């Protein structure tokens, strides 16, 4: 569940595995090579930001309920699959900066009590651009968010300037 039920020791083991991988495959790429390496479709499997940090038992249960589709969950929203598509669209200033487009899709579903039918899935699609500098420095900007439901033709687009208020 993307790290939401990981213990501190689980998180430490994952961090050690990442360090071991990076030691044998260091990222010494320039901006253009790094951008080309990131290109493709990705699925979020684990994030240490989902690992609970020193929560009480009740806080931990409430936190996990938000992220896991357990029947006893008390949260009103369940986070489903998270995926991202990265495309390189331009090289700026020769090869010193590459621009990427990111399309991140987050699936959400409202929880409903049994025996009611399952609530429809809601998809949030975040469109962003990222500039990758020669030293690997990233600068990102959110362009818009599209809110849609599978099977429904109409979608709502929220420009980046209106995301916070929406």
Short mmCIF file of C-alpha atoms in Angstrom, two decimals:
data_model
loop_
_atom_site.label_atom_id
_atom_site.label_comp_id
_atom_site.label_asym_id
_atom_site.label_seq_id
_atom_site.Cartn_x
_atom_site.Cartn_y
_atom_site.Cartn_z
CA UNK A 1 0.00 0.00 0.00
CA UNK A 2 2.74 2.42 -1.10
CA UNK A 3 4.34 2.45 2.35
CA UNK A 4 1.22 3.32 4.35
CA UNK A 5 1.45 0.18 6.48
CA UNK A 6 5.26 0.02 6.62
CA UNK A 7 6.88 -0.04 10.03
CA UNK A 8 9.95 2.04 10.81
CA UNK A 9 12.11 -1.08 10.30
CA UNK A 10 10.44 -1.74 6.91
CA UNK A 11 11.18 1.85 5.88
CA UNK A 12 14.80 1.52 7.03
CA UNK A 13 15.21 -1.69 4.97
CA UNK A 14 13.85 0.04 1.86
CA UNK A 15 16.16 3.04 2.41
CA UNK A 16 19.16 0.67 2.72
CA UNK A 17 18.14 -1.12 -0.51
CA UNK A 18 17.93 2.25 -2.29
CA UNK A 19 21.40 3.25 -1.04
CA UNK A 20 22.83 -0.11 -2.17
CA UNK A 21 21.27 0.32 -5.63
CA UNK A 22 22.54 3.90 -5.97
CA UNK A 23 26.05 2.79 -4.97
CA UNK A 24 26.28 0.43 -7.96
CA UNK A 25 24.38 2.73 -10.36
CA UNK A 26 25.29 6.31 -9.45
CA UNK A 27 23.42 9.09 -11.23
CA UNK A 28 26.18 11.08 -12.91
CA UNK A 29 24.04 12.13 -15.85
CA UNK A 30 23.85 15.62 -17.31
CA UNK A 31 20.44 17.30 -17.63
CA UNK A 32 19.57 15.83 -21.05
CA UNK A 33 20.64 12.29 -20.11
CA UNK A 34 18.77 12.47 -16.82
CA UNK A 35 15.64 13.66 -18.63
CA UNK A 36 15.92 10.80 -21.13
CA UNK A 37 16.34 8.32 -18.26
CA UNK A 38 13.15 9.54 -16.57
CA UNK A 39 11.05 9.30 -19.73
CA UNK A 40 8.28 6.70 -19.67
CA UNK A 41 5.30 5.52 -17.65
CA UNK A 42 5.72 5.04 -13.91
CA UNK A 43 3.52 3.62 -11.14
CA UNK A 44 3.96 4.65 -7.50
CA UNK A 45 4.70 1.50 -5.52
CA UNK A 46 6.32 2.94 -2.41
CA UNK A 47 6.84 6.38 -0.93
CA UNK A 48 8.48 7.08 2.39
CA UNK A 49 6.13 10.05 2.73
CA UNK A 50 3.33 7.53 3.37
CA UNK A 51 5.26 5.84 6.22
CA UNK A 52 3.68 6.95 9.51
CA UNK A 53 6.00 8.83 11.85
CA UNK A 54 5.55 8.28 15.62
CA UNK A 55 1.76 8.16 15.64
CA UNK A 56 -0.44 6.86 18.43
CA UNK A 57 -2.40 3.69 17.67
CA UNK A 58 -5.59 5.62 16.96
CA UNK A 59 -3.75 8.20 14.78
CA UNK A 60 -2.05 5.36 12.87
CA UNK A 61 -5.38 3.57 12.32
CA UNK A 62 -6.99 6.75 11.02
CA UNK A 63 -3.98 7.49 8.76
CA UNK A 64 -3.94 3.98 7.27
CA UNK A 65 -7.72 4.05 6.79
CA UNK A 66 -7.26 6.98 4.40
CA UNK A 67 -4.87 5.00 2.20
CA UNK A 68 -6.02 1.40 2.42
CA UNK A 69 -9.32 -0.02 1.16
CA UNK A 70 -10.09 -1.92 4.35
CA UNK A 71 -13.79 -2.54 5.08
CA UNK A 72 -13.40 -1.10 8.59
CA UNK A 73 -11.78 2.11 7.39
CA UNK A 74 -13.30 5.28 8.83
CA UNK A 75 -11.99 7.78 6.28
CA UNK A 76 -14.37 9.07 3.61
CA UNK A 77 -11.81 8.85 0.79
CA UNK A 78 -9.62 6.00 -0.43
CA UNK A 79 -6.50 6.70 -2.52
CA UNK A 80 -6.19 4.19 -5.36
CA UNK A 81 -3.47 3.76 -7.95
CA UNK A 82 -1.04 6.60 -8.57
CA UNK A 83 0.76 6.72 -11.93
CA UNK A 84 2.84 9.17 -13.91
CA UNK A 85 3.82 9.57 -17.54
CA UNK A 86 6.97 11.56 -18.34
CA UNK A 87 7.83 12.80 -21.84
CA UNK A 88 10.79 14.89 -22.95
CA UNK A 89 9.46 17.70 -25.10
CA UNK A 90 12.37 20.06 -25.62
CA UNK A 91 16.02 20.77 -25.05
CA UNK A 92 16.69 24.38 -24.10
CA UNK A 93 20.07 26.15 -24.43
CA UNK A 94 21.67 23.31 -26.38
CA UNK A 95 21.82 20.35 -24.00
CA UNK A 96 22.11 22.27 -20.72
CA UNK A 97 18.38 22.18 -19.85
CA UNK A 98 15.74 19.68 -20.88
CA UNK A 99 12.01 20.25 -20.44
CA UNK A 100 9.78 17.35 -19.46
CA UNK A 101 6.01 17.12 -19.35
CA UNK A 102 4.52 15.15 -16.49
CA UNK A 103 1.02 13.74 -16.37
CA UNK A 104 0.29 12.39 -12.90
CA UNK A 105 -2.94 10.47 -12.36
CA UNK A 106 -4.36 9.83 -8.89
CA UNK A 107 -7.40 7.61 -8.44
CA UNK A 108 -9.78 8.47 -5.58
CA UNK A 109 -12.94 6.76 -4.45
CA UNK A 110 -15.43 7.82 -1.78
CA UNK A 111 -16.23 5.13 0.75
CA UNK A 112 -19.86 4.14 1.13
CA UNK A 113 -21.36 1.89 3.79
CA UNK A 114 -22.35 -1.65 2.95
CA UNK A 115 -24.76 -2.69 1.34
CA UNK A 116 -24.72 0.41 -0.89
CA UNK A 117 -23.01 0.00 -4.25
CA UNK A 118 -19.40 1.11 -4.61
CA UNK A 119 -18.96 4.83 -5.32
CA UNK A 120 -17.66 5.85 -8.73
CA UNK A 121 -13.95 6.37 -9.17
CA UNK A 122 -12.67 9.93 -9.49
CA UNK A 123 -9.46 10.62 -11.44
CA UNK A 124 -7.30 13.67 -10.81
CA UNK A 125 -4.83 14.32 -13.64
CA UNK A 126 -2.08 16.80 -12.78
CA UNK A 127 -0.26 18.30 -15.79
CA UNK A 128 3.15 19.78 -15.03
CA UNK A 129 6.35 20.78 -16.76
CA UNK A 130 9.80 20.18 -15.32
CA UNK A 131 13.08 21.77 -16.38
CA UNK A 132 16.11 19.54 -15.75
CA UNK A 133 19.39 21.51 -15.54
CA UNK A 134 22.82 20.11 -16.38
CA UNK A 135 23.63 19.41 -12.72
CA UNK A 136 20.40 17.46 -12.25
CA UNK A 137 18.53 20.36 -10.60
CA UNK A 138 14.78 20.15 -11.20
CA UNK A 139 12.36 23.08 -11.46
CA UNK A 140 8.68 22.09 -11.69
CA UNK A 141 5.51 24.04 -12.38
CA UNK A 142 1.93 22.82 -12.19
CA UNK A 143 -0.11 23.80 -15.26
CA UNK A 144 -3.57 22.41 -14.55
CA UNK A 145 -5.62 19.68 -12.91
CA UNK A 146 -8.35 17.75 -14.72
CA UNK A 147 -11.05 16.09 -12.62
CA UNK A 148 -12.86 13.24 -14.41
CA UNK A 149 -14.81 10.03 -13.89
CA UNK A 150 -14.22 6.93 -16.05
CA UNK A 151 -17.15 6.45 -18.42
CA UNK A 152 -18.27 10.07 -18.18
CA UNK A 153 -17.38 12.19 -21.22
CA UNK A 154 -17.27 15.57 -19.48
CA UNK A 155 -14.25 16.53 -17.36
CA UNK A 156 -13.53 19.68 -15.35
CA UNK A 157 -10.21 21.45 -15.93
CA UNK A 158 -8.86 23.61 -13.12
CA UNK A 159 -6.04 26.01 -14.11
CA UNK A 160 -3.01 26.01 -11.79
CA UNK A 161 -3.86 29.51 -10.51
CA UNK A 162 -7.24 28.21 -9.24
CA UNK A 163 -6.17 24.83 -7.77
CA UNK A 164 -5.82 26.02 -4.18
CA UNK A 165 -9.24 27.69 -4.12
CA UNK A 166 -10.87 24.73 -5.88
#
